[in-house]
Short mmCIF file of C-alpha atoms and ligand atoms in Angstrom, two decimals:
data_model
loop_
_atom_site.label_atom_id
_atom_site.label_comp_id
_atom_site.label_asym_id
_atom_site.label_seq_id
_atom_site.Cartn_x
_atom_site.Cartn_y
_atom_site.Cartn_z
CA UNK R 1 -40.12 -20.84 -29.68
CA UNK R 2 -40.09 -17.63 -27.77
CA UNK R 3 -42.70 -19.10 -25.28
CA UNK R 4 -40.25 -21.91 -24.71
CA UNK R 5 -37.26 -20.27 -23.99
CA UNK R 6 -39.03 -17.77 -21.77
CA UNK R 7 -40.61 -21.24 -20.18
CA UNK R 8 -36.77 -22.45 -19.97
CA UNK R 9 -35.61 -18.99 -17.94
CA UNK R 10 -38.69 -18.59 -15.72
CA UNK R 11 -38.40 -22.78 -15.05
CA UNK R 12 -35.36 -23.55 -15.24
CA UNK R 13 -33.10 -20.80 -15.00
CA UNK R 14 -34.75 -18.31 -11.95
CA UNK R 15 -35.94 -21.40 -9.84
CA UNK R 16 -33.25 -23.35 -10.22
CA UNK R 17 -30.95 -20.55 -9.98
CA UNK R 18 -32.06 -20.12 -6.44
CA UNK R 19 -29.79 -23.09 -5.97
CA UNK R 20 -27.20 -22.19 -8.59
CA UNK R 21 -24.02 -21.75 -7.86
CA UNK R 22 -24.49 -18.34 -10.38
CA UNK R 23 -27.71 -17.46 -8.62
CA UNK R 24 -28.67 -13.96 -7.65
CA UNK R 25 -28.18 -12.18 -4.48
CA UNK R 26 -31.97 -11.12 -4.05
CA UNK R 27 -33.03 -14.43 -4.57
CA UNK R 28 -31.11 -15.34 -1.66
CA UNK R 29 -33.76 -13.44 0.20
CA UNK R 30 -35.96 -17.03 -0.64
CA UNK R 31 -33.45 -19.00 1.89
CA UNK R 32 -33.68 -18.42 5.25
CA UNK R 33 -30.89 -19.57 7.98
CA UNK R 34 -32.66 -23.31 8.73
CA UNK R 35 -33.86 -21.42 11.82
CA UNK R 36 -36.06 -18.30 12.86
CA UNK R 37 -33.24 -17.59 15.08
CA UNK R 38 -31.96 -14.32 15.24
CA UNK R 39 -28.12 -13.39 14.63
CA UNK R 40 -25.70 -11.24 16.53
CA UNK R 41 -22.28 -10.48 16.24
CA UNK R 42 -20.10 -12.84 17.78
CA UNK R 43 -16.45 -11.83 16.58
CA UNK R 44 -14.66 -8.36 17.06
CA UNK R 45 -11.89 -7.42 16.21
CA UNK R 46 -8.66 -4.79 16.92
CA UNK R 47 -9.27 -2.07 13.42
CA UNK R 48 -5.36 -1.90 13.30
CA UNK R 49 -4.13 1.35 14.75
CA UNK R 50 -7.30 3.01 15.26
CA UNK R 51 -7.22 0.76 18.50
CA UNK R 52 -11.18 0.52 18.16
CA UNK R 53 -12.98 -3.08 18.01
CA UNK R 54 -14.87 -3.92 15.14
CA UNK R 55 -17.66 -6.47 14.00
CA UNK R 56 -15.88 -8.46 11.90
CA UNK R 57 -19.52 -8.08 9.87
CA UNK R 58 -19.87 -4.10 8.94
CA UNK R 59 -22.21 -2.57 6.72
CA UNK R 60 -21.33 -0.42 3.56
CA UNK R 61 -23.40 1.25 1.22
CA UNK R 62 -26.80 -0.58 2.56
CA UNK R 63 -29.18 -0.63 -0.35
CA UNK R 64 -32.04 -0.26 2.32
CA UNK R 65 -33.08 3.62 2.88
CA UNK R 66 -34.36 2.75 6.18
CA UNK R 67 -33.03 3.86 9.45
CA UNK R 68 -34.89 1.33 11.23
CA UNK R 69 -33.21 -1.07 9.16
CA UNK R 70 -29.70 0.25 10.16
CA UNK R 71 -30.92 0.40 14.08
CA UNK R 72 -31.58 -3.19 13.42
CA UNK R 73 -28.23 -3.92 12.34
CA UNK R 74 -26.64 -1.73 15.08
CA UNK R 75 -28.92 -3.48 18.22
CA UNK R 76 -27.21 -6.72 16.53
CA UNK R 77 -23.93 -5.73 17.15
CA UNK R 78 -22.54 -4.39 13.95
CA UNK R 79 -20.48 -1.04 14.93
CA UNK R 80 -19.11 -0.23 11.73
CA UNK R 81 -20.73 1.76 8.94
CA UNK R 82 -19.09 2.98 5.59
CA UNK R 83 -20.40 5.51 3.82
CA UNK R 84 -20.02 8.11 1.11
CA UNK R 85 -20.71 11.73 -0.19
CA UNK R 86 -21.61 9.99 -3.52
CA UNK R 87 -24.12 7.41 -2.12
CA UNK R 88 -27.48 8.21 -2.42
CA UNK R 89 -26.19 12.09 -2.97
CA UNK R 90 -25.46 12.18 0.47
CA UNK R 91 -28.50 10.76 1.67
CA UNK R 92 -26.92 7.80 3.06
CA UNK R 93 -24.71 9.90 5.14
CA UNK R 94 -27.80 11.43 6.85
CA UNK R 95 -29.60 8.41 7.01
CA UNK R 96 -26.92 7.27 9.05
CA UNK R 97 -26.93 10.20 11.31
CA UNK R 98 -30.74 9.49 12.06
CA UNK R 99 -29.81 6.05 12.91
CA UNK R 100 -27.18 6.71 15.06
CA UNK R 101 -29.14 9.18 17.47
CA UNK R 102 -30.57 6.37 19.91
CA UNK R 103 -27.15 4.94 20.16
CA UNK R 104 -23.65 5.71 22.04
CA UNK R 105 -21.91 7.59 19.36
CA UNK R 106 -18.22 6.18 20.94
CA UNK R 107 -19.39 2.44 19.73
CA UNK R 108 -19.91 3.07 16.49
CA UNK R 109 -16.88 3.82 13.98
CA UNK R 110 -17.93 5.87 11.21
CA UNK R 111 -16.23 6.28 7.97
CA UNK R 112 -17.09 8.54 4.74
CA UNK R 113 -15.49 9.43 1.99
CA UNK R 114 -15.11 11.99 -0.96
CA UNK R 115 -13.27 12.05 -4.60
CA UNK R 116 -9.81 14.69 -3.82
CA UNK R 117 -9.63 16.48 -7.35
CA UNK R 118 -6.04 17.76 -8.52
CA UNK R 119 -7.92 21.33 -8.13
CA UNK R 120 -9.34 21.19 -4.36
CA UNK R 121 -7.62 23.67 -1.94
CA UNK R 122 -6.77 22.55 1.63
CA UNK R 123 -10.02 24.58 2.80
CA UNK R 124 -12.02 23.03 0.21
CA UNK R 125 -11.08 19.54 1.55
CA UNK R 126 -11.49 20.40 4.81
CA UNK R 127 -15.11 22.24 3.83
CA UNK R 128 -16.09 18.87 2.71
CA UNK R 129 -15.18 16.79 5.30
CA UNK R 130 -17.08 19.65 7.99
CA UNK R 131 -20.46 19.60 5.46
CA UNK R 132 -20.09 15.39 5.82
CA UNK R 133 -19.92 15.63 9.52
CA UNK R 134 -22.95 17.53 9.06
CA UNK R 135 -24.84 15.07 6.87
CA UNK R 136 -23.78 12.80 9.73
CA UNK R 137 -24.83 14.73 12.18
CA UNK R 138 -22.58 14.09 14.91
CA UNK R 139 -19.77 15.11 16.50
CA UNK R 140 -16.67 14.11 14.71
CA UNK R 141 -16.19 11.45 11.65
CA UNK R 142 -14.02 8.07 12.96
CA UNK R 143 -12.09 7.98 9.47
CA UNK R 144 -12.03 10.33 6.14
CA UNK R 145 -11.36 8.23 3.51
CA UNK R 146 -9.76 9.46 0.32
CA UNK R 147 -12.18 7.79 -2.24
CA UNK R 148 -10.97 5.53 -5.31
CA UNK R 149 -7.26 7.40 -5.88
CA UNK R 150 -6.38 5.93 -9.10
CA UNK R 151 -2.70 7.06 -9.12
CA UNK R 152 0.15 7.09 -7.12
CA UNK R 153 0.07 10.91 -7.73
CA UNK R 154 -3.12 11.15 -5.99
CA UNK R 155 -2.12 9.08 -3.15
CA UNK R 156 0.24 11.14 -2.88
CA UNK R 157 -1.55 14.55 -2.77
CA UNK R 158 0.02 16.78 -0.24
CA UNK R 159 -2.97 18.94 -0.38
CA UNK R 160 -4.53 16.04 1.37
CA UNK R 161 -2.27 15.32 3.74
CA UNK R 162 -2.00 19.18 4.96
CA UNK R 163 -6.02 19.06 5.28
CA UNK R 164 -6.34 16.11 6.96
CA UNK R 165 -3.69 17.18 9.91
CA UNK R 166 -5.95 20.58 10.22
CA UNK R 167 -9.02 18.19 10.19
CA UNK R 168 -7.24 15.78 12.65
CA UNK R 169 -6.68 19.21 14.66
CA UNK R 170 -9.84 20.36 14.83
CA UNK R 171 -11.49 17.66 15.66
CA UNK R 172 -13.64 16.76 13.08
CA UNK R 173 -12.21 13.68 12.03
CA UNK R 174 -9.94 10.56 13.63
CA UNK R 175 -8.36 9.18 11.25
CA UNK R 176 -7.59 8.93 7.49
CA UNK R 177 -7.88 6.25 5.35
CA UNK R 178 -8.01 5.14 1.49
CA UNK R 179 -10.28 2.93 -0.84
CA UNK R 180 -9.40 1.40 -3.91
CA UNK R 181 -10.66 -0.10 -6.97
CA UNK R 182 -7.57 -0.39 -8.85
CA UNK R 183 -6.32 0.70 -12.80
CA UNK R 184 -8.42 1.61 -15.31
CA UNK R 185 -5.64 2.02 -18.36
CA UNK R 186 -7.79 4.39 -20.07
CA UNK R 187 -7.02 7.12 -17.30
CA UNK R 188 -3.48 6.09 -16.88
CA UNK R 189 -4.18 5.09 -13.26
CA UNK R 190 -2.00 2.18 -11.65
CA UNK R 191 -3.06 -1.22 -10.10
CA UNK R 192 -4.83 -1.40 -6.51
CA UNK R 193 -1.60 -2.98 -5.13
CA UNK R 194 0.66 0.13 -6.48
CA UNK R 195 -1.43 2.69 -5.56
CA UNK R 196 -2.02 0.84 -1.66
CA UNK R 197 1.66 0.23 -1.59
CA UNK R 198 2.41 4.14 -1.97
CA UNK R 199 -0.74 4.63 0.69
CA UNK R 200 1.44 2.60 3.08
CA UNK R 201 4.74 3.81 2.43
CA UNK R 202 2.94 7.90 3.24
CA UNK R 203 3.00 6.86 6.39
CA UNK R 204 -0.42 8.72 7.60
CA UNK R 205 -3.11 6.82 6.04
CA UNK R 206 -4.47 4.60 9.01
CA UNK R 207 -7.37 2.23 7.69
CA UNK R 208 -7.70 1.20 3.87
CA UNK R 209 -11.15 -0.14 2.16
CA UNK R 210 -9.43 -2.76 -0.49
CA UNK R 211 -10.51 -5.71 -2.82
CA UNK R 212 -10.05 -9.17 -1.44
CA UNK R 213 -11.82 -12.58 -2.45
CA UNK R 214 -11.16 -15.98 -3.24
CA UNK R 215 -10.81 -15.78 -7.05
CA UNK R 216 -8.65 -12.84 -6.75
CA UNK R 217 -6.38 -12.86 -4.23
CA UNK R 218 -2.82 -12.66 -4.96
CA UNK R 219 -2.32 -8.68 -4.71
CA UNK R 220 -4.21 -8.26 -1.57
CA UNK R 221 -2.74 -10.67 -0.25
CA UNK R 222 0.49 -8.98 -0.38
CA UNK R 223 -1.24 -5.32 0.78
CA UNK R 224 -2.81 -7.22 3.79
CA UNK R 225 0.67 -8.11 4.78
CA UNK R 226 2.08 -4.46 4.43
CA UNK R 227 -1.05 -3.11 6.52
CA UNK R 228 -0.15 -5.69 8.95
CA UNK R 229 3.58 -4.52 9.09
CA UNK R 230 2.35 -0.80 10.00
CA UNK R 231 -0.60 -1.76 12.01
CA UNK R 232 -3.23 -0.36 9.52
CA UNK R 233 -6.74 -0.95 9.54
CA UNK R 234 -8.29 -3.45 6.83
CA UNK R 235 -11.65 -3.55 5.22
CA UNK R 236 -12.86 -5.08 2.06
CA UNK R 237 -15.45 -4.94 -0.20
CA UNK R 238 -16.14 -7.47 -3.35
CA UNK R 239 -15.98 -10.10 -1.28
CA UNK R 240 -17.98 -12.28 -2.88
CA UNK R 241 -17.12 -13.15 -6.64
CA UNK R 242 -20.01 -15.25 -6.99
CA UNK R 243 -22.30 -12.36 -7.36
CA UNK R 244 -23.36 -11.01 -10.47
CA UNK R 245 -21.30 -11.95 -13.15
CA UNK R 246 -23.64 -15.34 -13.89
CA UNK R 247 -26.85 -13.00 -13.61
CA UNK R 248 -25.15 -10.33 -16.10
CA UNK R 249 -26.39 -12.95 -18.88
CA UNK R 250 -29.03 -14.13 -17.66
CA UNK R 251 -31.28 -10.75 -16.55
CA UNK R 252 -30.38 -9.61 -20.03
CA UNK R 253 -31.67 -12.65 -21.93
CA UNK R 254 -34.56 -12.84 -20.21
CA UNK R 255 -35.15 -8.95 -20.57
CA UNK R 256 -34.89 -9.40 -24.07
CA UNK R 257 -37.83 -12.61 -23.90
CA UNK R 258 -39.78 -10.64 -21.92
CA UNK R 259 -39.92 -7.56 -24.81
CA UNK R 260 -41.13 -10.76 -26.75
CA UNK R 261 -37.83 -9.83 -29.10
CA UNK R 262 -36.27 -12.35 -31.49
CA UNK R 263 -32.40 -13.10 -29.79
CA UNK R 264 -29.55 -11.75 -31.85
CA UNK R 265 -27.24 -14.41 -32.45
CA UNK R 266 -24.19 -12.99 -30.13
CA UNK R 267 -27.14 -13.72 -27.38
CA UNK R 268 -28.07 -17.02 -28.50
CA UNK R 269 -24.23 -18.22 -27.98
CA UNK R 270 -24.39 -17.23 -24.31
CA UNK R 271 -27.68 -18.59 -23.89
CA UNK R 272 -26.19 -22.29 -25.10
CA UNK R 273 -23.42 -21.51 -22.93
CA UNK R 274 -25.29 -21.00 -19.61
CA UNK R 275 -27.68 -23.35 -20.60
CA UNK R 276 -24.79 -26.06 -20.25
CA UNK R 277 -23.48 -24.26 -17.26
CA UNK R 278 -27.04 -24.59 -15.29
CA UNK R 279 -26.39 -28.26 -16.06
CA UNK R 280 -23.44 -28.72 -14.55
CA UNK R 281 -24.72 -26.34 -11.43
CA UNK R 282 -27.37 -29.10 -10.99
CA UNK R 283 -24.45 -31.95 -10.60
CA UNK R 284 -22.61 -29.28 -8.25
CA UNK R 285 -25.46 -29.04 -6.23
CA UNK R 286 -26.26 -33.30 -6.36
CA UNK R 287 -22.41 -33.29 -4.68
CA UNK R 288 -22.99 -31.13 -2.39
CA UNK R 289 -26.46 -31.35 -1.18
CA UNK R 290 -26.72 -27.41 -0.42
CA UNK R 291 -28.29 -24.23 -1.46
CA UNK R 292 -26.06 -22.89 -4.22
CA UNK R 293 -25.69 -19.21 -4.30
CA UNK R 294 -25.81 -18.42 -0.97
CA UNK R 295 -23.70 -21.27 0.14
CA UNK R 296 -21.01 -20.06 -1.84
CA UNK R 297 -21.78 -16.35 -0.90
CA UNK R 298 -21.11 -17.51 2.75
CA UNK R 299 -17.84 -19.90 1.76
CA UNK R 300 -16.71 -16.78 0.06
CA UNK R 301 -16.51 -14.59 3.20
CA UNK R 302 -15.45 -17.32 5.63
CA UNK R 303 -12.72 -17.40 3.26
CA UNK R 304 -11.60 -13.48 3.90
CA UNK R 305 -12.44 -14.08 7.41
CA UNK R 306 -10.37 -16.92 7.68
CA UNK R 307 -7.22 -14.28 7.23
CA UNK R 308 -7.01 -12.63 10.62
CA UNK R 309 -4.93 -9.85 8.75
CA UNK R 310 -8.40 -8.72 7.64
CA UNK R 311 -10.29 -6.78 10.20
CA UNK R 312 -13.91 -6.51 9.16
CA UNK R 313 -16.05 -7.35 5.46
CA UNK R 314 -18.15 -4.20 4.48
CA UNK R 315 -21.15 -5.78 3.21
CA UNK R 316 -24.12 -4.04 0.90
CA UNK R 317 -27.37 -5.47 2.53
CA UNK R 318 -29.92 -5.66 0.36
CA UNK R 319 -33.11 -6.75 2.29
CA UNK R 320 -34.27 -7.83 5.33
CA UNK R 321 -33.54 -11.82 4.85
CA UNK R 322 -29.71 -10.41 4.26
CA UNK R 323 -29.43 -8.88 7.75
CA UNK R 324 -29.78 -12.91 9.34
CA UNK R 325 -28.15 -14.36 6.72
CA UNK R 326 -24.90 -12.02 6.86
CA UNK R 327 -25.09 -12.05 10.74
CA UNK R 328 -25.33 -16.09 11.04
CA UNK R 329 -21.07 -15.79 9.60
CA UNK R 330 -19.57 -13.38 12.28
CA UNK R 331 -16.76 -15.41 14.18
CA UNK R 332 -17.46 -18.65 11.99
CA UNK R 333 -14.65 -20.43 10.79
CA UNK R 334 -13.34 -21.54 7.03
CA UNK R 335 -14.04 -25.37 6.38
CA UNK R 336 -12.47 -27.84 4.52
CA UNK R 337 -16.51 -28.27 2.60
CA UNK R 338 -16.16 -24.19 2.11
CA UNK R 339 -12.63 -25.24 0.36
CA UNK R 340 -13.88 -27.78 -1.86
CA UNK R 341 -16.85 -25.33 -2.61
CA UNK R 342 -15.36 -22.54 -3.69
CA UNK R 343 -12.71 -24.41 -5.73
CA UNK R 344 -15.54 -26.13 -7.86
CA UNK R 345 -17.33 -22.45 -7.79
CA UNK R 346 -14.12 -21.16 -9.31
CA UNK R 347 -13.91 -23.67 -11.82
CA UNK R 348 -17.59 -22.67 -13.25
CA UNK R 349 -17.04 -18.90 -12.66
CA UNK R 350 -13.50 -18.10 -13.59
CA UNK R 351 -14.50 -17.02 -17.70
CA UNK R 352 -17.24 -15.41 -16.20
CA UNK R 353 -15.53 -13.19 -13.50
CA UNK R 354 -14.25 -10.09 -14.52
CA UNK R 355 -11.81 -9.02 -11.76
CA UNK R 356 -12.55 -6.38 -10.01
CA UNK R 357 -9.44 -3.83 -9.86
CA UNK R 358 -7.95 -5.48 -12.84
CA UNK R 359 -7.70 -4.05 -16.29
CA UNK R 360 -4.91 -5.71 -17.58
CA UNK R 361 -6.72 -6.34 -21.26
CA UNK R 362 -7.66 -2.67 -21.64
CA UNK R 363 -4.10 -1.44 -23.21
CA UNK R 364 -5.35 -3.37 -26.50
CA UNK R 365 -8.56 -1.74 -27.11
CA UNK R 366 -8.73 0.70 -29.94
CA UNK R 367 -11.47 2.46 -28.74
CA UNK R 368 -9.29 2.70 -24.78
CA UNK R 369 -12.56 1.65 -23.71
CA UNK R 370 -12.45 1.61 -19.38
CA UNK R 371 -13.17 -2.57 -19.61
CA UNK R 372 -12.90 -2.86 -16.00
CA UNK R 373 -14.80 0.34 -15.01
CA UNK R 374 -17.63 -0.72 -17.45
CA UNK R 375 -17.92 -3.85 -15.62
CA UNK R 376 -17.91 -2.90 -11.93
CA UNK R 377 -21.33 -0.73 -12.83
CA UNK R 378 -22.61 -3.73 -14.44
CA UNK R 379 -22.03 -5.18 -10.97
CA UNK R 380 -23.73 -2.94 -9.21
CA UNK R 381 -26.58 -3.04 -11.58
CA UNK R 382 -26.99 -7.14 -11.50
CA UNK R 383 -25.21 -8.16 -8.07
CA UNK R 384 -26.02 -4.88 -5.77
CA UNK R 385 -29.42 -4.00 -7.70
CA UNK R 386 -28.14 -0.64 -8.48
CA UNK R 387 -29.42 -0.33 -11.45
CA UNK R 388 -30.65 3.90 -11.78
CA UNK R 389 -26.86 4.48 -10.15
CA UNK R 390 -25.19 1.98 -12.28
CA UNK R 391 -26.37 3.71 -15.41
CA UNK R 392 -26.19 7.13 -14.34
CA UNK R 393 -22.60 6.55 -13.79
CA UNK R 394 -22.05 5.02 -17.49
CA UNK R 395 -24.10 7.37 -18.91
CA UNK R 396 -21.13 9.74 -17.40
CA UNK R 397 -18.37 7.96 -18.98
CA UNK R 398 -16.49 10.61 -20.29
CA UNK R 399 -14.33 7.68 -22.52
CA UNK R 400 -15.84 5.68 -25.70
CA UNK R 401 -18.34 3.12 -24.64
CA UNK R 402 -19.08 -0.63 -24.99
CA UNK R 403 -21.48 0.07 -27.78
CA UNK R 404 -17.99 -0.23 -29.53
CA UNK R 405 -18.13 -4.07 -28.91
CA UNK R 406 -20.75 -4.91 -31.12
CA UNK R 407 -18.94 -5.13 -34.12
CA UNK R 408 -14.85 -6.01 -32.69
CA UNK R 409 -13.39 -8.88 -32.73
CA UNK R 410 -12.12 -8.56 -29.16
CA UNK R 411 -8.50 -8.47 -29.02
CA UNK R 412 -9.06 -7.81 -25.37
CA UNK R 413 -10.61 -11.03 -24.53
CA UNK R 414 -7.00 -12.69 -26.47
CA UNK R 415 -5.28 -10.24 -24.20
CA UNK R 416 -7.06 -11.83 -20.93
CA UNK R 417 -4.58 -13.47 -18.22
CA UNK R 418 -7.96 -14.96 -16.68
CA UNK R 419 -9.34 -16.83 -19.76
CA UNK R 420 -12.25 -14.28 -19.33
CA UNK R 421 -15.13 -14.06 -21.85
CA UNK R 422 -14.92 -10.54 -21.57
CA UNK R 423 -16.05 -10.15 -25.22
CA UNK R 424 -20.13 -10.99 -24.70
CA UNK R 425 -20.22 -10.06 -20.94
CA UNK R 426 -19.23 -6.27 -22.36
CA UNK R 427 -22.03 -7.00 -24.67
CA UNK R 428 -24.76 -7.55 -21.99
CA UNK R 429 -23.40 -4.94 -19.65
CA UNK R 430 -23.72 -2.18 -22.46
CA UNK R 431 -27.57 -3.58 -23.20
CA UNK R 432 -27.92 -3.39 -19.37
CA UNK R 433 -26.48 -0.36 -18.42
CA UNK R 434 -28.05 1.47 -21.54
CA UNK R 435 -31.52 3.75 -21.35
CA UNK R 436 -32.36 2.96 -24.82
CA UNK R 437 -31.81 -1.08 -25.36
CA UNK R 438 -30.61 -1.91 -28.70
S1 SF4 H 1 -11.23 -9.14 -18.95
FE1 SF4 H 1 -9.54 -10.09 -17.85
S2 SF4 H 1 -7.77 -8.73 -18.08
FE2 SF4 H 1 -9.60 -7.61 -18.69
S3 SF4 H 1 -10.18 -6.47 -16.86
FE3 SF4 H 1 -11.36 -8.39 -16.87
S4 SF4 H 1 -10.14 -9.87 -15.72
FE4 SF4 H 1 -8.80 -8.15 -16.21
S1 SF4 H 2 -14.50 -5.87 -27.60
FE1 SF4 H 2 -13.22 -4.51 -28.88
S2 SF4 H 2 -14.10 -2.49 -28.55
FE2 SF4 H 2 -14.83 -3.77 -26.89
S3 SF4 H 2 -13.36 -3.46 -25.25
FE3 SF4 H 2 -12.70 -5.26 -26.39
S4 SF4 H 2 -11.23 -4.46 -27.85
FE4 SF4 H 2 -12.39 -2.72 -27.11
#
């Protein structure tokens, strides 16, 4: 029996899932373009205020540690990097300053970012944004980036605001800007859209890093309007909702075959489920005559590209097949095909698809476990191949954790807007994003 179902996964489930519309994002590595064509930039475009031209293709938080990768990008035409202190403990940061040495620093924009706690001092803001210009290793830093406010409180900060004029003084940065991921109820932190909206109305914060795709689009929608009403700089991240959430299952069934353990029966239910799902992948795929995943990867960020209120996707590369792949999209267009595509990819992934910046469920949980939070690491460990950092950071939850979930009866998943099955995908993402599997 065990054999079999290990048979079905390896058979049925990873090959196949190269063409499923749930399939994994290192698998897309297997497709190449059609072509051994190489691809450039094609489309730039005005980064609001800042007055500098983008790719409409940038690169954030590249999961290659290779320079030569990143000189590969940049010879291509991408001229936007984002960055972090907390990536790679600052080793992205100064992987990027190697990098960049060959290269004009003026056509390259450059942004990093910190967390601002309540207790920083205007010198201790400004001492990190001088030890990240450092890390960078060159001259000044495009845009600071407050990173992941969750509260209007934080936005904000006048601490901030007092250390990023002496900054802008000195030299040592451009501009100021603002990322966000959105509520977690546990902290008492407000939505993405309320904590954006207070970013625009502070008047000073010139580029934001925000959540847009084509499952969940409503409140960015309605940020991307305000940015373009005060001529601030967009750029996204999660653009692709296709990633992940399909593979969240799936990695963790076949983790368990491949211990050679007995499924419990919570895992046997999602098994059925995805079982039927690959099924109906198959008659997706007989309609459309295409490559699954990666199709609707690339649909995906037409889609965002399609809204010339967005000025350029941040996109984690994860291997060398991703650089051509990503590339091939700059200055293509949104097609009726991509439409139909992404509606039918919707269809199948909506229960799946925990929003990102959501966390409208999370009021109801006894335990005020940080639903949303938990799942974003579970998407970098399955979609961005994250794993060590996703579990580091749950490890460092300092709130009750899904191991909670095991024994509820999920008055979140009632609680749900979306229709999510929020109840077993919490499940898998705690067996995931724990050392010791249970
Ligand atoms: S389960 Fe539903 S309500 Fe809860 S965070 Fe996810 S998408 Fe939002
Ligand atoms: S399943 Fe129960 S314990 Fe887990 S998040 Fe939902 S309500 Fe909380």
């Amino acid at each position: 029996m065990k054999t079999n179902r290990r048979k079905f996964i390896k058979s049925t489930a990873l090959t196949m899932a190269g063409a499923s519309v749930f399939g994994s994002t290192t698998e897309t590595g297997v497709f190449n373009s059609g072509v051994n064509q190489e691809f450039y930039i094609k489309e730039y475009r005005r980064l609001g205020r800042t007055g500098f031209n983008v790719s409409d293709i940038g690169c954030g938080t590249p999961m290659i540690m290779d320079e030569n990768f990143l000189k590969s990008l940049l010879k291509r035409g991408v001229n936007y990097l984002d960055t972090a202190k907390l990536y790679q403990n600052g080793n992205n940061e100064r992987m990027i300053g190697r990098a960049i040495k060959d290269f004009e620093r003026e056509s390259i924009f450059i942004s990093t970012k910190f967390y601002i706690t309540r207790d920083m001092s205007v010198d201790d803001i400004v001492s990190e944004a001088r030890n990240a210009r450092e890390r960078l290793n060159c001259a000044y830093i495009d845009c600071l980036e407050m990173h992941n406010p969750t509260t209007v409180e934080e936005v904000r900060n006048p601490t901030f605001q007092k250390a990023v004029n002496k900054l802008k003084k000195e030299g040592v940065i451009h501009f100021c800007g603002i990322t966000s991921h959105g509520q977690s109820w546990v902290n008492e932190s407000d939505p993405m859209d309320v904590v954006l909206d207070a970013a625009v109305n502070e008047g000073y914060y010139d580029l934001f890093l925000l959540v847009y795709n084509y499952v969940q689009r409503e409140k960015a929608e309605y940020i991307l309007k305000r940015c373009k009403e005060h001529d601030i700089a967009t750029t996204l991240m999660k653009t692709n909702p296709f990633g992940g959430t399909y593979l969240t299952a799936r990695n963790a069934i076949d983790k368990y075959l491949e211990e050679g353990k007995e499924m419990p029966e919570w895992m046997k239910t999602i098994h059925d489920k995805f079982t039927l799902k690959q099924e109906k992948a198959l008659s997706f795929l007989k309609r459309y005559g295409i490559e699954g995943e990666k199709q609707a990867r690339d649909a995906a960020i037409r889609f965002v590209l399609n809204n010339p209120d967005v000025h350029s996707v941040m996109i984690s590369f994860q291997n060398v097949a991703d650089m051509n792949d990503y590339l091939s999209l700059s200055g293509s267009r949104f097609s009726y095909t991509d439409e139909a595509l992404l509606q039918d990819c919707s269809e199948e992934i909506n229960p799946l698809y925990c929003r990102h910046a959501c966390g409208e469920c999370e009021y109801v949980c006894p335990h005020k476990i940080p639903i949303n939070t938990i799942m974003r690491f579970n998407h970098y460990f399955t979609a961005q191949k994250r794993e060590k950092y996703a579990m580091e950071q749950y490890a460092s939850l300092n709130t009750e954790n899904a191991q909670h979930c095991l024994n509820c009866d999920a008055p979140c998943e009632r609680a749900c807007p979306y229709n999510v099955n929020i109840h077993v995908l919490l499940k898998v993402a705690h067996r995931n994003l724990t050392i010791n599997k249970t």
